PDB file of C-alpha atoms and ligand atoms in Angstrom:
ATOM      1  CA  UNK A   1      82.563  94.490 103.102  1.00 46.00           C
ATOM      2  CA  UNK A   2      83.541  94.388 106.759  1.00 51.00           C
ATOM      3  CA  UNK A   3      85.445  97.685 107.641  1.00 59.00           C
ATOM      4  CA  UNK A   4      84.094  99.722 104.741  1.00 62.00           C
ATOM      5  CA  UNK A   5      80.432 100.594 106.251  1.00 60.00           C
ATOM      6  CA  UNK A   6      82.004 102.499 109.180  1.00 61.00           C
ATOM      7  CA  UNK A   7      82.873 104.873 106.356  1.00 65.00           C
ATOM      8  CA  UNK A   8      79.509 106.605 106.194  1.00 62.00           C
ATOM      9  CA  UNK A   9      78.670 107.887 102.756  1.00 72.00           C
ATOM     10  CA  UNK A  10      81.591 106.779 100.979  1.00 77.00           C
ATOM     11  CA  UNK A  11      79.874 107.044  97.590  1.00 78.00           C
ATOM     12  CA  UNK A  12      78.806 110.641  97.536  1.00 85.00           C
ATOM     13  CA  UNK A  13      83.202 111.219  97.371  1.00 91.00           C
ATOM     14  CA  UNK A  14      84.348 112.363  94.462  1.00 94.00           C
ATOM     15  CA  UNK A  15      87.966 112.647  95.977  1.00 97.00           C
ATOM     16  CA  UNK A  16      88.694 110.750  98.530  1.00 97.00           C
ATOM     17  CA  UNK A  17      92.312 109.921 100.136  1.00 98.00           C
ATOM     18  CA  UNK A  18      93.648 106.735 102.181  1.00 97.00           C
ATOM     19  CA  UNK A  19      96.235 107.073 104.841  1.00 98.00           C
ATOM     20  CA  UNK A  20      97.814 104.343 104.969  1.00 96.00           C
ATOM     21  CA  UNK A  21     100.301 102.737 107.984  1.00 96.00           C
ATOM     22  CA  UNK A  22     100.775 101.153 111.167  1.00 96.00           C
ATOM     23  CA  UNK A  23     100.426 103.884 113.169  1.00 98.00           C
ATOM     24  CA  UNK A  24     102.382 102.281 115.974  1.00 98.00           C
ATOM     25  CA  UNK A  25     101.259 104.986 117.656  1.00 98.00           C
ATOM     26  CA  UNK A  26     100.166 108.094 115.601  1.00 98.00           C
ATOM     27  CA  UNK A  27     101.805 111.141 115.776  1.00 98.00           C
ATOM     28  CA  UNK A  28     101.771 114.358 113.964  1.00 98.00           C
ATOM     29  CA  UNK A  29     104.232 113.505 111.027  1.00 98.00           C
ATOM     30  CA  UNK A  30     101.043 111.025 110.206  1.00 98.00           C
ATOM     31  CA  UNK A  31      98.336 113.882 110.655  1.00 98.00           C
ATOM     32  CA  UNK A  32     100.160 116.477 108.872  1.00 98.00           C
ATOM     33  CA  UNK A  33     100.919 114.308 105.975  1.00 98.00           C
ATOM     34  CA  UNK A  34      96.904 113.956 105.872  1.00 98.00           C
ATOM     35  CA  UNK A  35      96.099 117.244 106.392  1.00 98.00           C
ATOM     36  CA  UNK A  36      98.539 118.333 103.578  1.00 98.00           C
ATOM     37  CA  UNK A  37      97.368 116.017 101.008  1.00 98.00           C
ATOM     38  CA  UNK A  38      93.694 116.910 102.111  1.00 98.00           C
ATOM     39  CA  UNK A  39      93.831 120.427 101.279  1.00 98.00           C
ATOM     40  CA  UNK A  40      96.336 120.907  98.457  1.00 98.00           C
ATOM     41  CA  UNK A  41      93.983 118.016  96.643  1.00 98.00           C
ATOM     42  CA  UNK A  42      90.716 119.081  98.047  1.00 98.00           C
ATOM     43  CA  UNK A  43      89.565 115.834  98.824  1.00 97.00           C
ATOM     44  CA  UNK A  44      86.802 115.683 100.013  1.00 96.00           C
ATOM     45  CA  UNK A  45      87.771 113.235 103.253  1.00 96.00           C
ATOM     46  CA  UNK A  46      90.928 110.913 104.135  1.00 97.00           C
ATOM     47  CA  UNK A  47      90.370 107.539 105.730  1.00 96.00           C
ATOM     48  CA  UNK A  48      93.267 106.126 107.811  1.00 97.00           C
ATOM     49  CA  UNK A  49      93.859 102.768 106.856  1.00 97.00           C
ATOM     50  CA  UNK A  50      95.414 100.901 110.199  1.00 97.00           C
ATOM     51  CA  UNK A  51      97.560  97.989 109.280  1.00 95.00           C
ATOM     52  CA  UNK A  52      96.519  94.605 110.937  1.00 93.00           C
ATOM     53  CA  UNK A  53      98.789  92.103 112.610  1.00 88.00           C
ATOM     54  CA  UNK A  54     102.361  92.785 111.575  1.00 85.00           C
ATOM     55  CA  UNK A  55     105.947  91.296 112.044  1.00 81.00           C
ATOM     56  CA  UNK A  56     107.080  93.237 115.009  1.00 79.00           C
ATOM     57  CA  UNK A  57     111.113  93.801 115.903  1.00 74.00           C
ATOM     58  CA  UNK A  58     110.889  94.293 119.599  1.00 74.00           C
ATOM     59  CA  UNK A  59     108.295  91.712 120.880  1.00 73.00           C
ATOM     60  CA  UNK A  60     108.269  93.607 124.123  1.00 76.00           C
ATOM     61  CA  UNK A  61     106.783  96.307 123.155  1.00 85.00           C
ATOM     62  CA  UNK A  62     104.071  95.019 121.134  1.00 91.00           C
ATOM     63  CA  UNK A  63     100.843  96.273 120.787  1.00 95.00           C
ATOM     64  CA  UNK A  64      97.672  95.074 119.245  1.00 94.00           C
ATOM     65  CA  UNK A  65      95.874  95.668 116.276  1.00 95.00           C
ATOM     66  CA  UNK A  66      92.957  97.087 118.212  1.00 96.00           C
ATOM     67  CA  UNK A  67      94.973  99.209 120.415  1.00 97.00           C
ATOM     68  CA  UNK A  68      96.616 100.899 116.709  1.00 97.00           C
ATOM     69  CA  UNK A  69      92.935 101.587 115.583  1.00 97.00           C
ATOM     70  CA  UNK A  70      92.238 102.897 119.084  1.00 98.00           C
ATOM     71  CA  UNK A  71      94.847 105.651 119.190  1.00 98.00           C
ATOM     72  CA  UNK A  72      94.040 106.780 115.106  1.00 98.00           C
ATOM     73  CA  UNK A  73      90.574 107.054 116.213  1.00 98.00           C
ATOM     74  CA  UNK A  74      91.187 109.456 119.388  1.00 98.00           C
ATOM     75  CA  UNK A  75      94.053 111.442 117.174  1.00 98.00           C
ATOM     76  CA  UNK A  76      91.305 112.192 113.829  1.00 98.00           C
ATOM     77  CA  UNK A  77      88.674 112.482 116.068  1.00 97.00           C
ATOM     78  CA  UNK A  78      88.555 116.546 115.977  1.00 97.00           C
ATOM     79  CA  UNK A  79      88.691 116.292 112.484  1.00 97.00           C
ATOM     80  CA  UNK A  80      85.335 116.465 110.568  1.00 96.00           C
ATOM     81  CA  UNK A  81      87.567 115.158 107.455  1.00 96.00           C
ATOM     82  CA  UNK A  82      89.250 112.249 108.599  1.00 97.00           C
ATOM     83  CA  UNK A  83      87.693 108.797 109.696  1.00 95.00           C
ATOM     84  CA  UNK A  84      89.258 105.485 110.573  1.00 96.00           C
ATOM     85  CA  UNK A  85      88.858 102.063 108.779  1.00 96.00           C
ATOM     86  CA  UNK A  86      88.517  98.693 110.521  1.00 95.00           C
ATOM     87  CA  UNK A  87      88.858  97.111 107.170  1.00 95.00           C
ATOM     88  CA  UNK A  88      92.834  95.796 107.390  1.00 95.00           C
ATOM     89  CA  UNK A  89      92.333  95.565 111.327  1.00 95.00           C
ATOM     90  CA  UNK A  90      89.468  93.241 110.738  1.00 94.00           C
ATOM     91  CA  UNK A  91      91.421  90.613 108.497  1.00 90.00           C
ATOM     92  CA  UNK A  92      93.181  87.527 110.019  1.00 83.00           C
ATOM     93  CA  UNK A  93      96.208  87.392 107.877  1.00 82.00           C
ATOM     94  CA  UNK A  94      98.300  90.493 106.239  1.00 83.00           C
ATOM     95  CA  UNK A  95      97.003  93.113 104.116  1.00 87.00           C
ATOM     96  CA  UNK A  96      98.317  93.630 100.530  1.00 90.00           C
ATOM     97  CA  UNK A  97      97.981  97.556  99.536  1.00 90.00           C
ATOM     98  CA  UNK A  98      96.153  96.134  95.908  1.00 92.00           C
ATOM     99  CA  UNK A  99      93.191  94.579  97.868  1.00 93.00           C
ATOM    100  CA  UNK A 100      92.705  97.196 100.563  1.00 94.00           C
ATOM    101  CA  UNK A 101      92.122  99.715  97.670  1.00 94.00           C
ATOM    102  CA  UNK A 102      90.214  97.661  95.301  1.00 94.00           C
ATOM    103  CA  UNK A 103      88.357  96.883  98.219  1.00 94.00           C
ATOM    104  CA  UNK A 104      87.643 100.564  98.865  1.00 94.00           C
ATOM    105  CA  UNK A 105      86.987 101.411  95.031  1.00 94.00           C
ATOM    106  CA  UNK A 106      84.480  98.613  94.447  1.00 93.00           C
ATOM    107  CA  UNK A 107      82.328 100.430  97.851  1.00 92.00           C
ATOM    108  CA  UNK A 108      82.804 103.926  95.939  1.00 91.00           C
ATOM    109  CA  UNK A 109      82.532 103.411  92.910  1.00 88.00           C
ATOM    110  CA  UNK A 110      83.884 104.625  89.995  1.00 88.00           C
ATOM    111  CA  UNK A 111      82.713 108.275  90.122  1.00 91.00           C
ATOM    112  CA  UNK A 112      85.374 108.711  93.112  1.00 95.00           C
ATOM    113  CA  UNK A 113      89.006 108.825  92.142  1.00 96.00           C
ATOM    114  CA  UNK A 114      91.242 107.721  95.326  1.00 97.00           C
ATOM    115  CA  UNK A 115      94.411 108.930  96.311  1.00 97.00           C
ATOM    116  CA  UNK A 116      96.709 106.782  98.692  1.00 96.00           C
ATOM    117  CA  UNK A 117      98.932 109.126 101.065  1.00 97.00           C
ATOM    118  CA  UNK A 118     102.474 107.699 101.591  1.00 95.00           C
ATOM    119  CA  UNK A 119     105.981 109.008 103.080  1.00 95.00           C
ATOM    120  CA  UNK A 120     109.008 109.368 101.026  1.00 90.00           C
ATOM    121  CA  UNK A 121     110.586 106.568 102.894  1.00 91.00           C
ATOM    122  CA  UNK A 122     107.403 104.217 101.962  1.00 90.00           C
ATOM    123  CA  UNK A 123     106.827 105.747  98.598  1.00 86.00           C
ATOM    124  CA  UNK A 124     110.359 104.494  97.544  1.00 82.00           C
ATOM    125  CA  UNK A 125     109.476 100.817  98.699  1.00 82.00           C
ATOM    126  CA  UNK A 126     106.021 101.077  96.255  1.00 80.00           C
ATOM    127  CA  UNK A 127     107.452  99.218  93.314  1.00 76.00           C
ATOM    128  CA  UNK A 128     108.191  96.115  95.524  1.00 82.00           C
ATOM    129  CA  UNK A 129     104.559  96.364  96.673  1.00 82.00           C
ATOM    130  CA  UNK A 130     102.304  92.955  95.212  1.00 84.00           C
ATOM    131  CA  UNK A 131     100.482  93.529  91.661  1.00 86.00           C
ATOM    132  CA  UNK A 132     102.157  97.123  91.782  1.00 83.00           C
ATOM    133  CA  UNK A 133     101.661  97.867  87.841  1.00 83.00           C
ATOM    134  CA  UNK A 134      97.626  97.193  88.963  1.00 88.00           C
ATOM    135  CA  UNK A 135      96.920  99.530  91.776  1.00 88.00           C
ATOM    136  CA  UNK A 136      97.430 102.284  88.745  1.00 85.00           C
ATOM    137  CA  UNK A 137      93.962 101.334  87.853  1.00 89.00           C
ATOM    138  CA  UNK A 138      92.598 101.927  91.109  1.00 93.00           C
ATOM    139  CA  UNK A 139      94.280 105.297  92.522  1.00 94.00           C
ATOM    140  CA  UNK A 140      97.134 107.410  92.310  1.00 93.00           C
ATOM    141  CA  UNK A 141      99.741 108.655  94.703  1.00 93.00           C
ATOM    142  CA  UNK A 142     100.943 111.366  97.095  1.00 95.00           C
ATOM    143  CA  UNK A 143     104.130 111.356  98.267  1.00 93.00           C
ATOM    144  CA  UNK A 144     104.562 113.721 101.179  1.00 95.00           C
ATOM    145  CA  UNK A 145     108.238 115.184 101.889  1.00 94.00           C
ATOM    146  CA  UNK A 146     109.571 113.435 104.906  1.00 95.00           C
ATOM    147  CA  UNK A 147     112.994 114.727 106.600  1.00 95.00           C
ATOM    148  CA  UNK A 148     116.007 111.763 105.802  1.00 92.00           C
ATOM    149  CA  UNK A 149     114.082 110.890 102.361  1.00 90.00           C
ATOM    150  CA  UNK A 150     114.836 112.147  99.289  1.00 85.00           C
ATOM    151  CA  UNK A 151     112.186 112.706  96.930  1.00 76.00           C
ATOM    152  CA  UNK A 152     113.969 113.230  93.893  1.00 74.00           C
ATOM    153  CA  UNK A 153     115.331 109.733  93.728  1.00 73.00           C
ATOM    154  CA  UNK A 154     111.512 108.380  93.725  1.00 69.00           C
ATOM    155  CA  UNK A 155     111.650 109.064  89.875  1.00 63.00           C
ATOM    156  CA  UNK A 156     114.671 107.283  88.597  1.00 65.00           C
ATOM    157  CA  UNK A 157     113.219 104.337  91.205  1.00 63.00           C
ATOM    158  CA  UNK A 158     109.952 104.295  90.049  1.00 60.00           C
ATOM    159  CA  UNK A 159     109.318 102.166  86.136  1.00 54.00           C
ATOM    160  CA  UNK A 160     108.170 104.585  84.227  1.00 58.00           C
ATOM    161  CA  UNK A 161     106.066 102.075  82.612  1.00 60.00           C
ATOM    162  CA  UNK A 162     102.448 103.225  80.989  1.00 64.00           C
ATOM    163  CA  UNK A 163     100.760 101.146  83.468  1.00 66.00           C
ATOM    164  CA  UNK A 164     103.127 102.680  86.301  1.00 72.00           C
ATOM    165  CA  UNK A 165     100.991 104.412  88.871  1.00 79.00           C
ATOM    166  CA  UNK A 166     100.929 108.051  89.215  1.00 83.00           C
ATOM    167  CA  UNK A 167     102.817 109.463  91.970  1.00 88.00           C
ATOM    168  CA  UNK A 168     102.782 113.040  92.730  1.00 90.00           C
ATOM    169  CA  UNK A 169     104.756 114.428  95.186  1.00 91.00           C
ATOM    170  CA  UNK A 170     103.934 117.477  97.426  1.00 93.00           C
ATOM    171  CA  UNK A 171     106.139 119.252 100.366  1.00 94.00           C
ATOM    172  CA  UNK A 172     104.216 119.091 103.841  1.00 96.00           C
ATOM    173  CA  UNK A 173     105.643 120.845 107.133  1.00 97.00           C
ATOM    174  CA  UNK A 174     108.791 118.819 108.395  1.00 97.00           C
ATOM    175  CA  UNK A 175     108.587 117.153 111.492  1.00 98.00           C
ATOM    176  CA  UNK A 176     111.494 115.141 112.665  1.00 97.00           C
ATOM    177  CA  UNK A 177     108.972 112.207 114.725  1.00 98.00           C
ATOM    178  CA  UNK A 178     108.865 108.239 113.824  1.00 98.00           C
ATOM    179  CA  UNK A 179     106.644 105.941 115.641  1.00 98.00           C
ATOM    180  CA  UNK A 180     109.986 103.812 116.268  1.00 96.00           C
ATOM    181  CA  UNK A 181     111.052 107.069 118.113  1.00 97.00           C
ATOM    182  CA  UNK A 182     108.344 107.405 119.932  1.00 98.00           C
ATOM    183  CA  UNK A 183     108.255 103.580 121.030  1.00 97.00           C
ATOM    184  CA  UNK A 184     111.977 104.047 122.629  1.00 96.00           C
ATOM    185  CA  UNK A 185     110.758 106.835 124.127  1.00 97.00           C
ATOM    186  CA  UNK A 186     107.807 105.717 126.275  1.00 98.00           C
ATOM    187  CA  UNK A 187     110.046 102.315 127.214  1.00 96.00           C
ATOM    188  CA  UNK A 188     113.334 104.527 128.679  1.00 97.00           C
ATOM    189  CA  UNK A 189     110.502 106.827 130.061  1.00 97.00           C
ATOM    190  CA  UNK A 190     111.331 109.734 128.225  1.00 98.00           C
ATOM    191  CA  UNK A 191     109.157 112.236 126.530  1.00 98.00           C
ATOM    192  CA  UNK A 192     106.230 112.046 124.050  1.00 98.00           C
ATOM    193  CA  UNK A 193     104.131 114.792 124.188  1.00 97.00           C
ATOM    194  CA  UNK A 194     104.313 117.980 121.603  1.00 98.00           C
ATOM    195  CA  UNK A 195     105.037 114.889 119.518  1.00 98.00           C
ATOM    196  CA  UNK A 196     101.480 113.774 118.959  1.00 98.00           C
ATOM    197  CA  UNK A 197      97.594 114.860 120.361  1.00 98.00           C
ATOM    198  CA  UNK A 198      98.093 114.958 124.127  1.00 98.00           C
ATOM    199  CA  UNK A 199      94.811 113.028 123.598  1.00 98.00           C
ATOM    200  CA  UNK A 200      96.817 109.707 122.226  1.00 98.00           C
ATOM    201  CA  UNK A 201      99.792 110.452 124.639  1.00 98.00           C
ATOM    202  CA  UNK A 202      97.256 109.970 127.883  1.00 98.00           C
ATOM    203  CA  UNK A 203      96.220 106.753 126.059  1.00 98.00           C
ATOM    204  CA  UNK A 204      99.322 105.083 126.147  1.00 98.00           C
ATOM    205  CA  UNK A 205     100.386 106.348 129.335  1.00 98.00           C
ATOM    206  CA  UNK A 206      97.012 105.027 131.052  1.00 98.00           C
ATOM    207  CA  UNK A 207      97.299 101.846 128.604  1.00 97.00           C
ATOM    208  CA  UNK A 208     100.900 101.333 129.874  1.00 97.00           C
ATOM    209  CA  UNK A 209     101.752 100.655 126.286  1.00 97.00           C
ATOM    210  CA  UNK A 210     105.269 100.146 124.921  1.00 97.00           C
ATOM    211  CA  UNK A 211     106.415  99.942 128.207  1.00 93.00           C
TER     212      UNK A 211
HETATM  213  P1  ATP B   1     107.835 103.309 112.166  1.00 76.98           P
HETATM  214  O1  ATP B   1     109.007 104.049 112.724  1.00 76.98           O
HETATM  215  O2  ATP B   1     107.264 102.271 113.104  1.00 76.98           O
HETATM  216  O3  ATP B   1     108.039 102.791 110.764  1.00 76.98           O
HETATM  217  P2  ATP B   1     106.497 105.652 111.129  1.00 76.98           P
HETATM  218  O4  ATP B   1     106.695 106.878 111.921  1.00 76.98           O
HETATM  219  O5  ATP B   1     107.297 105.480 109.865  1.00 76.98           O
HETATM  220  O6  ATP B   1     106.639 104.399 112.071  1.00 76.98           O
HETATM  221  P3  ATP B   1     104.246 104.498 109.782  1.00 76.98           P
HETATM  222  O7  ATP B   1     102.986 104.043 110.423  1.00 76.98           O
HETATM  223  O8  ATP B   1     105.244 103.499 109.344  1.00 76.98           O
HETATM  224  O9  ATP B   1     104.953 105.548 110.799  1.00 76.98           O
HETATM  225  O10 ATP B   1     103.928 105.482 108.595  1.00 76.98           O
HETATM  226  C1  ATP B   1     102.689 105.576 107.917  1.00 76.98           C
HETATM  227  C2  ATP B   1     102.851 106.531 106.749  1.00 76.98           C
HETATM  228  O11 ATP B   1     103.134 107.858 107.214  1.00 76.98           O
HETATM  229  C3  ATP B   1     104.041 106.155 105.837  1.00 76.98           C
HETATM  230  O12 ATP B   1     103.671 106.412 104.497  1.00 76.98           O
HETATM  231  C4  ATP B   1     105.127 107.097 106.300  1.00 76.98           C
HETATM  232  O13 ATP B   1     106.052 107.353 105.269  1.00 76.98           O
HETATM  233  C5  ATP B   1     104.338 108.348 106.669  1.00 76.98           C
HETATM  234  N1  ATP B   1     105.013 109.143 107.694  1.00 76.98           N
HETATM  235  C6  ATP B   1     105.338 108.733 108.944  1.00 76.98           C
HETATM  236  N2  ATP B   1     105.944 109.706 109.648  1.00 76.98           N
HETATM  237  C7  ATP B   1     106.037 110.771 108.826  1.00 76.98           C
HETATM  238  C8  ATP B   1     106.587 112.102 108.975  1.00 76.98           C
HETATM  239  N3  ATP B   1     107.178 112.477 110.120  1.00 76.98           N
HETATM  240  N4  ATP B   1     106.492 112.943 107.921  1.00 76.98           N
HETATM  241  C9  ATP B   1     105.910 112.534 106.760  1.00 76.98           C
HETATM  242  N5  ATP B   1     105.371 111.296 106.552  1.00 76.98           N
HETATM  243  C10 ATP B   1     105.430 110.422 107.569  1.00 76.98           C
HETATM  244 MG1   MG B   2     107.405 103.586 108.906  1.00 76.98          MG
END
């Protein structure tokens, strides 16, 4: 499977997490969020999942796939615990959340449970997500405390159906950044740094990205 073997021993996980987003660019709400859900679950690593191609808002500033991955692999880089996946990156058309992580289970196996790492503001979107009901048999959720989201709707949102999948929810470090934020900000030349690895800020400012 194209994307997984950059993994490196993905079966020996027993816990393993997926960061999932567009990461258009990283920034430390993203790594936090990670980091969080790493340690409070011990699992054992967390792959970020880069989203493919994607309907963008402001053509202008668009950047590609490849540049995405680029900036998630500088930003976990330092971290012994995180790696980077190719797999969504790799495919032509869009990415449904059900067949990234089947994708991942099948290279596990089934002695490694997998939990998927979303934001509040995502989290409360999951139900509209294709074949929902079925990702419960793959992995369960963490939903990490974002500020403007309210966690305590998620439950009334979420069908509490028996095939409904599991979605925890756990309080990470608030930090007021968005990507969208940070797009604005590189194109009106304001900015970016303190908000993400200076690392990933020289990238785009040597890329000229979202200019
Ligand atoms: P955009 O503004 O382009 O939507 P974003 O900042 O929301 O970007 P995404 O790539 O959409 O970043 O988010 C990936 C995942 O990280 C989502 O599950 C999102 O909820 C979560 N996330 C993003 N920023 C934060 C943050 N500051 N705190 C907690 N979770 C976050
Ligand atoms: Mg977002």
């Amino acid at each position: 499977m194209a994307g997984i073997e950059s993994l490196g021993n993905i079966k020996t996980y027993r816990r393993l997490g997926i960061m999932g987003g567009t990461f258009d660019p990283i920034h430390f709400g993203h790594l936090v969020a990670a980091e969080e859900a790493r340690v409070q679950y011990q699992l054992e690593h967390v792959v970020f999942m880069p989203t493919g191609r994607y309907e963008h808002k402001e053509a202008c500033q668009y950047v590609s796939p490849e540049e995405r991955f680029t900036m998630v692999v500088i930003a976990t880089a330092s971290n012994p615990y995180f790696s980077v996946s190719r797999l969504e990156v790799d495919r032509a058309g869009p990415s449904y959340t059900i067949d990234t992580i089947r994708a991942v289970s099948e290279a596990c196996g089934t002695e490694t449970e997998l939990y998927f790492i979303t934001g509040a503001d995502a989290v409360l979107d999951v139900t509209s997500w294709r074949d929902y009901e079925k990702l419960a048999d793959f992995c369960r959720f963490i939903a990490v405390t974002r500020p403007g989201y309210d966690l305590a709707h998620l439950r009334a949102i979420v069908s509490r159906g028996e095939n409904a999948p599991q979605i925890d929810t756990i309080e990470v470090p608030a930090l007021a950044i968005s990507s969208t934020d940070l797009r604005n900000r590189v194109s009106e030349g304001r900015p970016i740094r303190y908000l993400m690895p200076d690392s990933v800020a020289n990238y785009i400012h040597k890329s000229g990205l979202y200019r």
